[in-house]
mmCIF file of C-alpha atoms in Angstrom:
data_model
loop_
_atom_site.group_PDB
_atom_site.id
_atom_site.type_symbol
_atom_site.label_atom_id
_atom_site.label_comp_id
_atom_site.label_asym_id
_atom_site.label_seq_id
_atom_site.Cartn_x
_atom_site.Cartn_y
_atom_site.Cartn_z
ATOM 1 C CA MET A 1470 -30.242 -28.287 -16.432
ATOM 2 C CA SER A 1471 -28.752 -24.857 -17.250
ATOM 3 C CA ASP A 1472 -27.331 -24.056 -20.663
ATOM 4 C CA LEU A 1473 -23.895 -23.992 -19.071
ATOM 5 C CA GLU A 1474 -24.044 -27.566 -17.877
ATOM 6 C CA THR A 1475 -22.917 -30.423 -20.057
ATOM 7 C CA SER A 1476 -24.311 -33.926 -20.169
ATOM 8 C CA PRO A 1477 -21.603 -36.515 -20.813
ATOM 9 C CA THR A 1478 -22.551 -38.981 -23.520
ATOM 10 C CA GLN A 1479 -22.474 -42.737 -22.985
ATOM 11 C CA GLN A 1480 -19.393 -42.887 -25.186
ATOM 12 C CA GLN A 1481 -17.627 -40.316 -22.999
ATOM 13 C CA ARG A 1482 -18.554 -42.262 -19.880
ATOM 14 C CA SER A 1483 -17.233 -45.459 -21.420
ATOM 15 C CA GLU A 1484 -14.014 -43.777 -22.455
ATOM 16 C CA GLY A 1485 -13.556 -42.492 -18.916
ATOM 17 C CA GLN A 1486 -14.209 -45.884 -17.401
ATOM 18 C CA ALA A 1487 -11.842 -47.551 -19.845
ATOM 19 C CA ALA A 1488 -8.981 -45.198 -19.022
ATOM 20 C CA ALA A 1489 -6.571 -46.846 -16.644
ATOM 21 C CA SER A 1490 -5.147 -43.407 -15.812
ATOM 22 C CA SER A 1491 -6.332 -39.818 -16.242
ATOM 23 C CA SER A 1492 -3.667 -39.211 -18.870
ATOM 24 C CA LEU A 1493 -5.633 -41.503 -21.213
ATOM 25 C CA ALA A 1494 -8.906 -39.601 -20.762
ATOM 26 C CA PRO A 1495 -10.404 -37.457 -23.549
ATOM 27 C CA PRO A 1496 -9.090 -33.853 -23.617
ATOM 28 C CA MET A 1497 -10.444 -31.418 -21.072
ATOM 29 C CA GLN A 1498 -12.974 -28.966 -22.515
ATOM 30 C CA LEU A 1499 -13.049 -25.348 -21.288
ATOM 31 C CA TYR A 1500 -14.799 -22.217 -22.436
ATOM 32 C CA ASP A 1501 -12.391 -19.722 -24.003
ATOM 33 C CA THR A 1502 -13.477 -16.086 -23.646
ATOM 34 C CA SER A 1503 -11.655 -14.874 -26.739
ATOM 35 C CA ARG A 1504 -12.949 -17.697 -28.959
ATOM 36 C CA ARG A 1505 -16.424 -17.567 -27.357
ATOM 37 C CA ALA A 1506 -16.727 -21.346 -27.348
ATOM 38 C CA VAL A 1507 -16.034 -24.447 -25.281
ATOM 39 C CA VAL A 1508 -12.855 -25.849 -26.809
ATOM 40 C CA ALA A 1509 -10.274 -28.498 -26.007
ATOM 41 C CA PHE A 1510 -7.689 -27.378 -23.471
ATOM 42 C CA THR A 1511 -4.601 -29.374 -24.373
ATOM 43 C CA PRO A 1512 -1.487 -27.990 -22.701
ATOM 44 C CA GLY A 1513 1.750 -29.905 -22.465
ATOM 45 C CA ARG A 1514 2.832 -31.702 -19.335
ATOM 46 C CA ASP A 1515 3.855 -28.404 -17.709
ATOM 47 C CA VAL A 1516 0.962 -25.950 -17.459
ATOM 48 C CA SER A 1517 1.494 -22.222 -16.896
ATOM 49 C CA MET A 1518 -1.425 -20.373 -15.312
ATOM 50 C CA TYR A 1519 -1.711 -16.749 -14.247
ATOM 51 C CA VAL A 1520 -4.653 -15.565 -12.165
ATOM 52 C CA CYS A 1521 -5.125 -11.884 -11.427
ATOM 53 C CA GLY A 1522 -5.088 -11.477 -7.669
ATOM 54 C CA ILE A 1523 -6.277 -8.867 -5.218
ATOM 55 C CA THR A 1524 -5.781 -5.189 -4.577
ATOM 56 C CA PRO A 1525 -5.411 -5.550 -0.803
ATOM 57 C CA TYR A 1526 -7.561 -2.803 0.674
ATOM 58 C CA ASP A 1527 -10.472 -4.829 2.091
ATOM 59 C CA ALA A 1528 -11.370 -8.323 3.281
ATOM 60 C CA THR A 1529 -11.937 -11.286 0.969
ATOM 61 C CA HIS A 1530 -15.561 -11.524 -0.116
ATOM 62 C CA ILE A 1531 -17.471 -14.414 -1.635
ATOM 63 C CA GLY A 1532 -17.009 -13.060 -5.150
ATOM 64 C CA HIS A 1533 -13.230 -13.243 -4.719
ATOM 65 C CA ALA A 1534 -13.436 -16.731 -3.262
ATOM 66 C CA PHE A 1535 -15.694 -17.969 -6.080
ATOM 67 C CA THR A 1536 -13.168 -16.741 -8.636
ATOM 68 C CA PHE A 1537 -10.038 -18.190 -7.075
ATOM 69 C CA LEU A 1538 -11.740 -21.472 -6.199
ATOM 70 C CA ALA A 1539 -12.516 -22.120 -9.878
ATOM 71 C CA TYR A 1540 -8.830 -22.001 -10.789
ATOM 72 C CA ASP A 1541 -7.948 -24.100 -7.759
ATOM 73 C CA VAL A 1542 -10.308 -26.879 -8.906
ATOM 74 C CA LEU A 1543 -8.946 -26.603 -12.446
ATOM 75 C CA ALA A 1544 -5.382 -26.945 -11.169
ATOM 76 C CA ARG A 1545 -6.331 -29.949 -9.038
ATOM 77 C CA ARG A 1546 -7.870 -31.725 -12.003
ATOM 78 C CA LEU A 1547 -4.871 -30.926 -14.193
ATOM 79 C CA VAL A 1548 -2.566 -32.430 -11.578
ATOM 80 C CA ASP A 1549 -4.904 -35.426 -11.361
ATOM 81 C CA ARG A 1550 -4.537 -35.805 -15.137
ATOM 82 C CA GLY A 1551 -0.749 -35.922 -14.788
ATOM 83 C CA HIS A 1552 0.244 -32.313 -15.414
ATOM 84 C CA ALA A 1553 2.622 -30.170 -13.411
ATOM 85 C CA VAL A 1554 0.934 -26.825 -12.795
ATOM 86 C CA ARG A 1555 2.743 -23.573 -12.141
ATOM 87 C CA MET A 1556 0.188 -20.996 -11.016
ATOM 88 C CA VAL A 1557 1.069 -17.363 -10.335
ATOM 89 C CA ARG A 1558 -1.326 -15.005 -8.531
ATOM 90 C CA ASN A 1559 -0.236 -11.397 -8.164
ATOM 91 C CA VAL A 1560 -0.890 -8.740 -5.532
ATOM 92 C CA THR A 1561 -1.608 -5.250 -6.877
ATOM 93 C CA ASP A 1562 -0.389 -3.345 -3.840
ATOM 94 C CA VAL A 1563 0.265 -0.124 -5.755
ATOM 95 C CA ASP A 1564 -3.086 1.075 -7.057
ATOM 96 C CA ASP A 1565 -5.561 3.946 -6.709
ATOM 97 C CA PRO A 1566 -8.239 2.122 -4.643
ATOM 98 C CA LEU A 1567 -5.650 1.091 -2.044
ATOM 99 C CA PHE A 1568 -4.321 4.619 -1.671
ATOM 100 C CA ALA A 1569 -7.834 6.071 -1.452
ATOM 101 C CA LYS A 1570 -8.824 3.599 1.290
ATOM 102 C CA ALA A 1571 -5.614 4.287 3.226
ATOM 103 C CA ARG A 1572 -6.352 8.017 3.138
ATOM 104 C CA ASP A 1573 -9.914 7.431 4.328
ATOM 105 C CA LEU A 1574 -8.622 5.352 7.255
ATOM 106 C CA ALA A 1575 -5.683 7.699 7.913
ATOM 107 C CA VAL A 1576 -3.218 4.821 7.803
ATOM 108 C CA ASP A 1577 -0.096 4.119 5.797
ATOM 109 C CA TRP A 1578 -0.937 2.303 2.543
ATOM 110 C CA ARG A 1579 1.751 -0.314 3.245
ATOM 111 C CA ASP A 1580 0.242 -1.185 6.608
ATOM 112 C CA LEU A 1581 -3.215 -1.481 5.075
ATOM 113 C CA ALA A 1582 -1.931 -3.663 2.229
ATOM 114 C CA ASP A 1583 -0.022 -5.969 4.575
ATOM 115 C CA ARG A 1584 -3.009 -6.387 6.883
ATOM 116 C CA GLU A 1585 -5.522 -7.138 4.135
ATOM 117 C CA GLU A 1586 -3.189 -9.472 2.259
ATOM 118 C CA ALA A 1587 -2.695 -11.469 5.465
ATOM 119 C CA ARG A 1588 -6.487 -11.739 5.856
ATOM 120 C CA PHE A 1589 -6.801 -12.899 2.261
ATOM 121 C CA GLU A 1590 -4.134 -15.562 2.658
ATOM 122 C CA ALA A 1591 -5.774 -16.826 5.841
ATOM 123 C CA ASP A 1592 -9.104 -17.080 4.037
ATOM 124 C CA VAL A 1593 -7.814 -18.968 0.998
ATOM 125 C CA ALA A 1594 -5.822 -21.317 3.205
ATOM 126 C CA ALA A 1595 -8.928 -22.080 5.266
ATOM 127 C CA LEU A 1596 -10.891 -22.727 2.064
ATOM 128 C CA GLY A 1597 -8.276 -25.278 1.048
ATOM 129 C CA LEU A 1598 -6.764 -23.544 -1.971
ATOM 130 C CA ARG A 1599 -3.475 -24.987 -3.185
ATOM 131 C CA ASP A 1600 -0.377 -22.891 -2.696
ATOM 132 C CA VAL A 1601 0.581 -20.846 -5.714
ATOM 133 C CA GLU A 1602 4.144 -20.908 -7.005
ATOM 134 C CA ALA A 1603 4.637 -17.136 -6.907
ATOM 135 C CA ARG A 1604 2.896 -14.085 -5.443
ATOM 136 C CA PRO A 1605 4.582 -11.126 -7.160
ATOM 137 C CA HIS A 1606 3.888 -7.654 -5.754
ATOM 138 C CA VAL A 1607 3.878 -4.385 -7.665
ATOM 139 C CA SER A 1608 5.592 -2.597 -4.769
ATOM 140 C CA SER A 1609 8.680 -4.816 -5.044
ATOM 141 C CA SER A 1610 8.771 -4.852 -8.849
ATOM 142 C CA MET A 1611 8.872 -1.160 -9.770
ATOM 143 C CA ALA A 1612 12.224 -1.378 -11.558
ATOM 144 C CA ASP A 1613 11.109 -4.361 -13.658
ATOM 145 C CA ILE A 1614 7.867 -2.602 -14.554
ATOM 146 C CA ALA A 1615 9.697 0.590 -15.515
ATOM 147 C CA ALA A 1616 11.981 -1.441 -17.788
ATOM 148 C CA TYR A 1617 8.923 -2.930 -19.514
ATOM 149 C CA VAL A 1618 7.480 0.558 -20.040
ATOM 150 C CA GLN A 1619 10.764 1.622 -21.612
ATOM 151 C CA ARG A 1620 10.532 -1.298 -24.060
ATOM 152 C CA LEU A 1621 7.085 -0.119 -25.115
ATOM 153 C CA ILE A 1622 8.311 3.433 -25.652
ATOM 154 C CA GLU A 1623 11.238 2.211 -27.728
ATOM 155 C CA ALA A 1624 8.892 0.022 -29.781
ATOM 156 C CA GLY A 1625 6.808 3.084 -30.629
ATOM 157 C CA VAL A 1626 3.609 1.758 -29.049
ATOM 158 C CA ALA A 1627 3.711 4.074 -26.031
ATOM 159 C CA TYR A 1628 4.134 7.835 -25.738
ATOM 160 C CA ARG A 1629 4.912 10.435 -23.098
ATOM 161 C CA SER A 1630 2.395 13.177 -22.428
ATOM 162 C CA GLY A 1631 1.656 15.463 -19.499
ATOM 163 C CA GLY A 1632 4.164 13.752 -17.243
ATOM 164 C CA SER A 1633 2.706 10.277 -17.818
ATOM 165 C CA VAL A 1634 3.317 7.437 -20.264
ATOM 166 C CA TYR A 1635 0.382 6.014 -22.213
ATOM 167 C CA ALA A 1636 -0.120 2.954 -24.391
ATOM 168 C CA ASP A 1637 -1.267 3.955 -27.882
ATOM 169 C CA VAL A 1638 -4.202 1.652 -28.695
ATOM 170 C CA ALA A 1639 -4.139 2.786 -32.322
ATOM 171 C CA ARG A 1640 -0.956 0.734 -32.665
ATOM 172 C CA PHE A 1641 -2.695 -2.489 -31.593
ATOM 173 C CA SER A 1642 -4.500 -3.861 -34.648
ATOM 174 C CA ARG A 1643 -6.148 -6.681 -32.668
ATOM 175 C CA PHE A 1644 -7.399 -4.538 -29.785
ATOM 176 C CA GLY A 1645 -10.822 -5.836 -28.796
ATOM 177 C CA GLU A 1646 -10.385 -9.488 -29.748
ATOM 178 C CA VAL A 1647 -10.509 -10.727 -26.154
ATOM 179 C CA SER A 1648 -13.663 -8.845 -25.142
ATOM 180 C CA HIS A 1649 -15.361 -8.523 -28.555
ATOM 181 C CA LEU A 1650 -16.703 -5.099 -27.547
ATOM 182 C CA ASP A 1651 -17.330 -2.190 -29.866
ATOM 183 C CA GLY A 1652 -15.844 1.234 -29.246
ATOM 184 C CA ASP A 1653 -18.825 2.665 -27.382
ATOM 185 C CA ALA A 1654 -18.985 -0.315 -25.032
ATOM 186 C CA MET A 1655 -15.238 -0.086 -24.387
ATOM 187 C CA LEU A 1656 -15.529 3.605 -23.544
ATOM 188 C CA ALA A 1657 -18.397 2.973 -21.154
ATOM 189 C CA LEU A 1658 -16.550 0.208 -19.317
ATOM 190 C CA ALA A 1659 -13.275 2.143 -19.270
ATOM 191 C CA ARG A 1660 -15.094 5.088 -17.688
ATOM 192 C CA GLU A 1661 -16.756 2.801 -15.143
ATOM 193 C CA ARG A 1662 -13.542 0.948 -14.247
ATOM 194 C CA GLY A 1663 -11.084 3.773 -13.719
ATOM 195 C CA GLY A 1664 -9.891 4.350 -17.292
ATOM 196 C CA ASN A 1665 -10.130 8.176 -17.060
ATOM 197 C CA VAL A 1666 -11.333 8.492 -20.658
ATOM 198 C CA ASP A 1667 -11.533 12.293 -20.317
ATOM 199 C CA ASP A 1668 -7.784 12.699 -19.700
ATOM 200 C CA VAL A 1669 -6.742 15.551 -22.012
ATOM 201 C CA ASN A 1670 -3.203 14.184 -22.268
ATOM 202 C CA LYS A 1671 -4.380 11.119 -24.208
ATOM 203 C CA ARG A 1672 -4.373 10.848 -27.977
ATOM 204 C CA ASN A 1673 -7.326 8.466 -27.793
ATOM 205 C CA PRO A 1674 -9.792 8.136 -24.876
ATOM 206 C CA LEU A 1675 -9.046 4.396 -24.764
ATOM 207 C CA ASP A 1676 -5.297 4.872 -24.404
ATOM 208 C CA PHE A 1677 -4.273 3.648 -20.972
ATOM 209 C CA VAL A 1678 -1.706 4.732 -18.411
ATOM 210 C CA LEU A 1679 1.518 2.783 -18.162
ATOM 211 C CA TRP A 1680 3.311 5.179 -15.816
ATOM 212 C CA GLN A 1681 2.184 8.258 -13.904
ATOM 213 C CA PRO A 1682 3.519 10.779 -11.389
ATOM 214 C CA SER A 1683 3.026 9.770 -7.770
ATOM 215 C CA ALA A 1684 1.143 11.780 -5.181
ATOM 216 C CA PRO A 1685 3.200 12.776 -2.111
ATOM 217 C CA ASP A 1686 1.850 9.861 -0.043
ATOM 218 C CA GLU A 1687 2.307 7.241 -2.794
ATOM 219 C CA PRO A 1688 5.349 5.108 -3.635
ATOM 220 C CA THR A 1689 7.642 6.488 -6.307
ATOM 221 C CA HIS A 1690 10.418 5.124 -8.490
ATOM 222 C CA ASP A 1691 12.894 6.950 -10.693
ATOM 223 C CA ALA A 1692 12.471 6.394 -14.427
ATOM 224 C CA PRO A 1693 14.017 7.954 -17.569
ATOM 225 C CA TRP A 1694 10.788 9.884 -18.281
ATOM 226 C CA GLY A 1695 10.242 11.002 -14.690
ATOM 227 C CA ALA A 1696 9.717 9.602 -11.207
ATOM 228 C CA GLY A 1697 6.383 7.976 -10.526
ATOM 229 C CA ARG A 1698 4.526 4.691 -10.303
ATOM 230 C CA PRO A 1699 2.901 2.173 -12.671
ATOM 231 C CA GLY A 1700 -0.592 2.202 -14.053
ATOM 232 C CA TRP A 1701 -2.891 -0.741 -13.500
ATOM 233 C CA HIS A 1702 -2.265 -3.128 -16.405
ATOM 234 C CA ILE A 1703 1.501 -3.178 -16.890
ATOM 235 C CA GLY A 1704 2.199 -4.935 -13.591
ATOM 236 C CA CYS A 1705 0.585 -8.191 -14.691
ATOM 237 C CA ASN A 1706 2.461 -8.116 -17.995
ATOM 238 C CA THR A 1707 5.714 -7.763 -16.108
ATOM 239 C CA PHE A 1708 4.926 -10.610 -13.729
ATOM 240 C CA ILE A 1709 3.801 -12.988 -16.464
ATOM 241 C CA LEU A 1710 6.924 -12.407 -18.533
ATOM 242 C CA ARG A 1711 9.216 -12.673 -15.506
ATOM 243 C CA GLU A 1712 7.593 -15.675 -13.823
ATOM 244 C CA LEU A 1713 6.143 -17.682 -16.735
ATOM 245 C CA GLY A 1714 7.520 -16.389 -20.030
ATOM 246 C CA PRO A 1715 6.056 -14.543 -23.048
ATOM 247 C CA THR A 1716 3.336 -17.136 -23.765
ATOM 248 C CA ILE A 1717 1.242 -18.857 -21.115
ATOM 249 C CA ASP A 1718 -1.287 -21.658 -21.276
ATOM 250 C CA LEU A 1719 -4.128 -20.037 -19.358
ATOM 251 C CA HIS A 1720 -4.924 -16.590 -18.004
ATOM 252 C CA GLY A 1721 -7.848 -15.925 -15.721
ATOM 253 C CA GLY A 1722 -9.690 -13.715 -13.315
ATOM 254 C CA GLY A 1723 -13.157 -12.389 -12.716
ATOM 255 C CA ALA A 1724 -15.325 -11.535 -15.725
ATOM 256 C CA ASP A 1725 -15.033 -7.859 -14.818
ATOM 257 C CA LEU A 1726 -11.354 -8.033 -15.839
ATOM 258 C CA ILE A 1727 -12.023 -8.989 -19.470
ATOM 259 C CA PHE A 1728 -12.135 -5.294 -20.307
ATOM 260 C CA PRO A 1729 -10.152 -3.229 -19.841
ATOM 261 C CA HIS A 1730 -7.560 -5.189 -17.887
ATOM 262 C CA HIS A 1731 -7.028 -8.319 -19.936
ATOM 263 C CA GLU A 1732 -7.625 -6.599 -23.249
ATOM 264 C CA CYS A 1733 -4.913 -4.106 -22.363
ATOM 265 C CA GLU A 1734 -2.550 -6.796 -21.093
ATOM 266 C CA ARG A 1735 -2.787 -8.620 -24.394
ATOM 267 C CA ALA A 1736 -2.118 -5.430 -26.348
ATOM 268 C CA ILE A 1737 0.982 -4.712 -24.264
ATOM 269 C CA SER A 1738 2.474 -8.179 -24.568
ATOM 270 C CA GLU A 1739 1.835 -8.863 -28.227
ATOM 271 C CA SER A 1740 3.208 -5.470 -29.254
ATOM 272 C CA VAL A 1741 6.710 -6.246 -27.995
ATOM 273 C CA ASN A 1742 6.924 -10.011 -27.427
ATOM 274 C CA ALA A 1743 6.984 -12.398 -30.355
ATOM 275 C CA GLY A 1744 4.031 -14.748 -30.644
ATOM 276 C CA LEU A 1745 0.811 -15.372 -28.780
ATOM 277 C CA PHE A 1746 0.373 -13.985 -25.253
ATOM 278 C CA VAL A 1747 -2.290 -16.366 -23.891
ATOM 279 C CA ARG A 1748 -3.406 -19.685 -25.347
ATOM 280 C CA HIS A 1749 -6.626 -19.876 -23.342
ATOM 281 C CA TRP A 1750 -8.625 -17.100 -21.626
ATOM 282 C CA MET A 1751 -10.850 -18.247 -18.745
ATOM 283 C CA HIS A 1752 -13.091 -15.938 -16.722
ATOM 284 C CA VAL A 1753 -15.359 -16.471 -13.728
ATOM 285 C CA ALA A 1754 -18.832 -14.951 -13.419
ATOM 286 C CA MET A 1755 -19.881 -12.388 -10.847
ATOM 287 C CA VAL A 1756 -21.809 -13.180 -7.666
ATOM 288 C CA TRP A 1757 -24.907 -11.129 -6.833
ATOM 289 C CA LYS A 1758 -26.595 -10.136 -3.577
ATOM 290 C CA ASP A 1759 -29.717 -8.075 -2.949
ATOM 291 C CA GLY A 1760 -30.358 -7.649 -6.638
ATOM 292 C CA HIS A 1761 -26.921 -6.271 -7.511
ATOM 293 C CA LYS A 1762 -23.506 -7.663 -8.307
ATOM 294 C CA MET A 1763 -21.342 -7.830 -5.211
ATOM 295 C CA SER A 1764 -19.053 -4.827 -5.162
ATOM 296 C CA LYS A 1765 -17.147 -2.810 -2.630
ATOM 297 C CA SER A 1766 -18.731 0.396 -3.951
ATOM 298 C CA LEU A 1767 -22.249 -0.895 -3.155
ATOM 299 C CA GLY A 1768 -21.234 -2.554 0.093
ATOM 300 C CA ASN A 1769 -23.383 -5.651 -0.574
ATOM 301 C CA LEU A 1770 -20.599 -8.025 0.364
ATOM 302 C CA VAL A 1771 -20.395 -11.301 2.227
ATOM 303 C CA PHE A 1772 -16.947 -11.673 3.745
ATOM 304 C CA VAL A 1773 -15.233 -15.024 4.012
ATOM 305 C CA ASP A 1774 -13.675 -14.382 7.402
ATOM 306 C CA ALA A 1775 -17.093 -13.551 8.870
ATOM 307 C CA LEU A 1776 -18.577 -16.727 7.385
ATOM 308 C CA ARG A 1777 -15.712 -18.778 8.814
ATOM 309 C CA GLU A 1778 -16.695 -17.693 12.308
ATOM 310 C CA ARG A 1779 -20.046 -19.477 11.913
ATOM 311 C CA HIS A 1780 -19.461 -22.235 9.376
ATOM 312 C CA ASP A 1781 -17.043 -25.027 8.539
ATOM 313 C CA ALA A 1782 -14.761 -23.693 5.788
ATOM 314 C CA ARG A 1783 -15.370 -26.904 3.838
ATOM 315 C CA ALA A 1784 -19.062 -26.037 3.723
ATOM 316 C CA ILE A 1785 -18.212 -22.593 2.352
ATOM 317 C CA ARG A 1786 -16.178 -24.291 -0.359
ATOM 318 C CA LEU A 1787 -19.098 -26.590 -1.178
ATOM 319 C CA ALA A 1788 -21.485 -23.622 -1.273
ATOM 320 C CA LEU A 1789 -19.351 -22.063 -4.002
ATOM 321 C CA LEU A 1790 -18.736 -25.272 -5.928
ATOM 322 C CA ALA A 1791 -22.510 -25.724 -6.225
ATOM 323 C CA HIS A 1792 -22.474 -23.029 -8.936
ATOM 324 C CA HIS A 1793 -20.938 -23.270 -12.386
ATOM 325 C CA TYR A 1794 -17.997 -20.896 -12.738
ATOM 326 C CA ARG A 1795 -19.530 -19.199 -15.810
ATOM 327 C CA ALA A 1796 -23.022 -18.672 -14.335
ATOM 328 C CA GLU A 1797 -23.858 -15.567 -12.337
ATOM 329 C CA TRP A 1798 -25.762 -16.396 -9.165
ATOM 330 C CA SER A 1799 -27.147 -14.739 -6.063
ATOM 331 C CA TRP A 1800 -26.069 -15.254 -2.491
ATOM 332 C CA THR A 1801 -29.018 -15.870 -0.164
ATOM 333 C CA ASP A 1802 -29.556 -17.010 3.419
ATOM 334 C CA ASP A 1803 -30.266 -20.540 2.140
ATOM 335 C CA VAL A 1804 -26.802 -21.082 0.681
ATOM 336 C CA MET A 1805 -24.898 -22.089 3.803
ATOM 337 C CA PRO A 1806 -27.506 -24.353 5.459
ATOM 338 C CA ALA A 1807 -27.721 -26.399 2.244
ATOM 339 C CA ALA A 1808 -23.926 -26.649 2.067
ATOM 340 C CA GLU A 1809 -23.710 -27.776 5.702
ATOM 341 C CA ILE A 1810 -26.261 -30.541 5.060
ATOM 342 C CA ARG A 1811 -24.288 -31.685 2.009
ATOM 343 C CA LEU A 1812 -21.035 -31.787 3.968
ATOM 344 C CA GLN A 1813 -22.638 -33.823 6.751
ATOM 345 C CA ALA A 1814 -24.031 -36.344 4.258
ATOM 346 C CA TRP A 1815 -20.648 -36.762 2.601
ATOM 347 C CA GLN A 1816 -18.937 -37.210 5.967
ATOM 348 C CA ALA A 1817 -21.472 -39.824 7.022
ATOM 349 C CA ALA A 1818 -20.918 -41.766 3.797
ATOM 350 C CA SER A 1819 -17.166 -41.665 4.302
ATOM 351 C CA ARG A 1820 -17.544 -43.233 7.728
ATOM 352 C CA ALA A 1821 -19.696 -46.074 6.412
ATOM 353 C CA SER A 1822 -18.356 -49.599 6.512
ATOM 354 C CA ALA A 1823 -17.035 -50.936 3.218
ATOM 355 C CA SER A 1824 -19.536 -53.211 1.484
ATOM 356 C CA ALA A 1825 -19.267 -55.733 -1.305
ATOM 357 C CA GLY A 1826 -18.379 -53.929 -4.494
ATOM 358 C CA ALA A 1827 -17.333 -50.798 -2.594
ATOM 359 C CA ALA A 1828 -14.061 -50.389 -4.488
ATOM 360 C CA ALA A 1829 -15.811 -50.630 -7.851
ATOM 361 C CA SER A 1830 -18.414 -48.073 -6.738
ATOM 362 C CA GLU A 1831 -15.718 -45.652 -5.611
ATOM 363 C CA ARG A 1832 -13.896 -46.012 -8.926
ATOM 364 C CA ALA A 1833 -17.107 -45.427 -10.851
ATOM 365 C CA LEU A 1834 -17.754 -42.276 -8.823
ATOM 366 C CA LEU A 1835 -14.251 -40.972 -9.527
ATOM 367 C CA VAL A 1836 -14.917 -41.448 -13.238
ATOM 368 C CA GLU A 1837 -18.165 -39.486 -12.949
ATOM 369 C CA VAL A 1838 -16.477 -36.604 -11.154
ATOM 370 C CA ARG A 1839 -13.553 -36.513 -13.584
ATOM 371 C CA VAL A 1840 -15.876 -36.506 -16.586
ATOM 372 C CA ALA A 1841 -17.868 -33.631 -15.052
ATOM 373 C CA LEU A 1842 -14.771 -31.557 -14.397
ATOM 374 C CA ASP A 1843 -13.421 -32.239 -17.868
ATOM 375 C CA HIS A 1844 -16.588 -30.786 -19.381
ATOM 376 C CA ASP A 1845 -16.076 -27.087 -18.729
ATOM 377 C CA LEU A 1846 -15.346 -27.590 -15.047
ATOM 378 C CA ASP A 1847 -18.905 -28.636 -14.252
ATOM 379 C CA THR A 1848 -18.677 -28.654 -10.457
ATOM 380 C CA PRO A 1849 -22.472 -28.715 -9.912
ATOM 381 C CA ARG A 1850 -22.652 -32.015 -11.832
ATOM 382 C CA ALA A 1851 -19.698 -33.359 -9.852
ATOM 383 C CA LEU A 1852 -21.426 -32.481 -6.583
ATOM 384 C CA ARG A 1853 -24.635 -34.176 -7.663
ATOM 385 C CA ALA A 1854 -22.722 -37.341 -8.553
ATOM 386 C CA ILE A 1855 -21.154 -37.412 -5.096
ATOM 387 C CA ASP A 1856 -24.534 -36.710 -3.474
ATOM 388 C CA ALA A 1857 -26.064 -39.694 -5.262
ATOM 389 C CA ALA A 1858 -23.176 -41.962 -4.317
ATOM 390 C CA ALA A 1859 -23.259 -40.841 -0.684
ATOM 391 C CA ALA A 1860 -26.985 -41.573 -0.544
ATOM 392 C CA GLN A 1861 -26.200 -45.135 -1.641
ATOM 393 C CA GLY A 1862 -23.569 -45.559 1.068
ATOM 394 C CA VAL A 1863 -20.568 -45.272 -1.230
ATOM 395 C CA VAL A 1864 -17.399 -43.938 0.437
ATOM 396 C CA VAL A 1865 -16.940 -40.579 -1.295
ATOM 397 C CA ALA A 1866 -13.724 -39.302 0.286
ATOM 398 C CA ALA A 1867 -11.550 -39.755 -2.813
ATOM 399 C CA ALA A 1868 -14.077 -38.063 -5.083
ATOM 400 C CA ALA A 1869 -14.481 -35.191 -2.630
ATOM 401 C CA GLY A 1870 -10.723 -34.854 -2.557
ATOM 402 C CA LEU A 1871 -10.704 -34.140 -6.301
ATOM 403 C CA LEU A 1872 -12.726 -31.051 -5.452
ATOM 404 C CA GLY A 1873 -10.426 -30.079 -2.620
ATOM 405 C CA VAL A 1874 -12.812 -31.157 0.136
ATOM 406 C CA THR A 1875 -11.190 -33.285 2.863
ATOM 407 C CA LEU A 1876 -13.590 -35.501 4.776
ATOM 408 C CA SER A 1877 -12.750 -36.724 8.248
#
């Protein structure tokens, strides 16, 4: 058992079995990045979730799918517990990597963005992800973003310099409380992830761009301080405030977004909006291949659409669910054959004739799966419970459905 897995106690099992409905179950437990601990996640009936989406300049890879699938399973369990979930997932279709790729391909950035977003949506639909309630785009929100930048300038936490507008991190007393990084580590990551720490127009190397002049082939919007386009972070702040309000229940994305993206988002919001920005920060670990983290720069990617040509999409989903969302893992050639075998075993169990005590066995399995998910979204434990039940001839369709896997 890994240190990320949890072992439900007998008391917890009994409490789950005694609950006539999920609303009576013990609180869900989730790891919170900022608090660096597994804590109770206790939102109200209506749950607001924001998940940072894609910059649409390439196909969906397994690392993307692993990230978004974690929030999909979380949302499914929250709905199962009686909550109404409003999830927003943005599209950053105005960003440096997109423009660079469009120039390399000699295509219009809008055409590239539209094509890759369509591929992404086809992939997540095939993988069985629930529809999100909103998909805000930077390209259609320039005026709203510019208005947010103006608020920051008026609040004295942003400044104009060299034709751009920067956030002044010296004005954010709690900067660093999401990532818990020291200054040297922040500088290193900012340099690695496009922060341009050597920009001579900045007061502090960690200050970040809110607005910048556009290149001739980039979108531009008029603003009081000069025409241009947004920086990376401010778009998500704008979308969260517009779609969900100043405080949300849960914010997520890949672990590579903890710094600088989410750290900077928090600084922006809490400098001008009263109260807490995010109640719970949840991040998903990176996937490795060939000894390195999957990344577009290295090219060690496994693309979902290519996998779908050879494998049942449900098996791809099971291959990802076999790993805990907080544990880094490596993609190998053994991953998909094992997932296909698991899917076949579950399907065979679901076709089995009902036996004496079948209903009780199915209910007991549902309890096991719910308890696993409520303990830091332990999907590997949930899969093992279903495996064991399937091996005993229990019909596992309902339990599989909690994980978003439809058996037929």
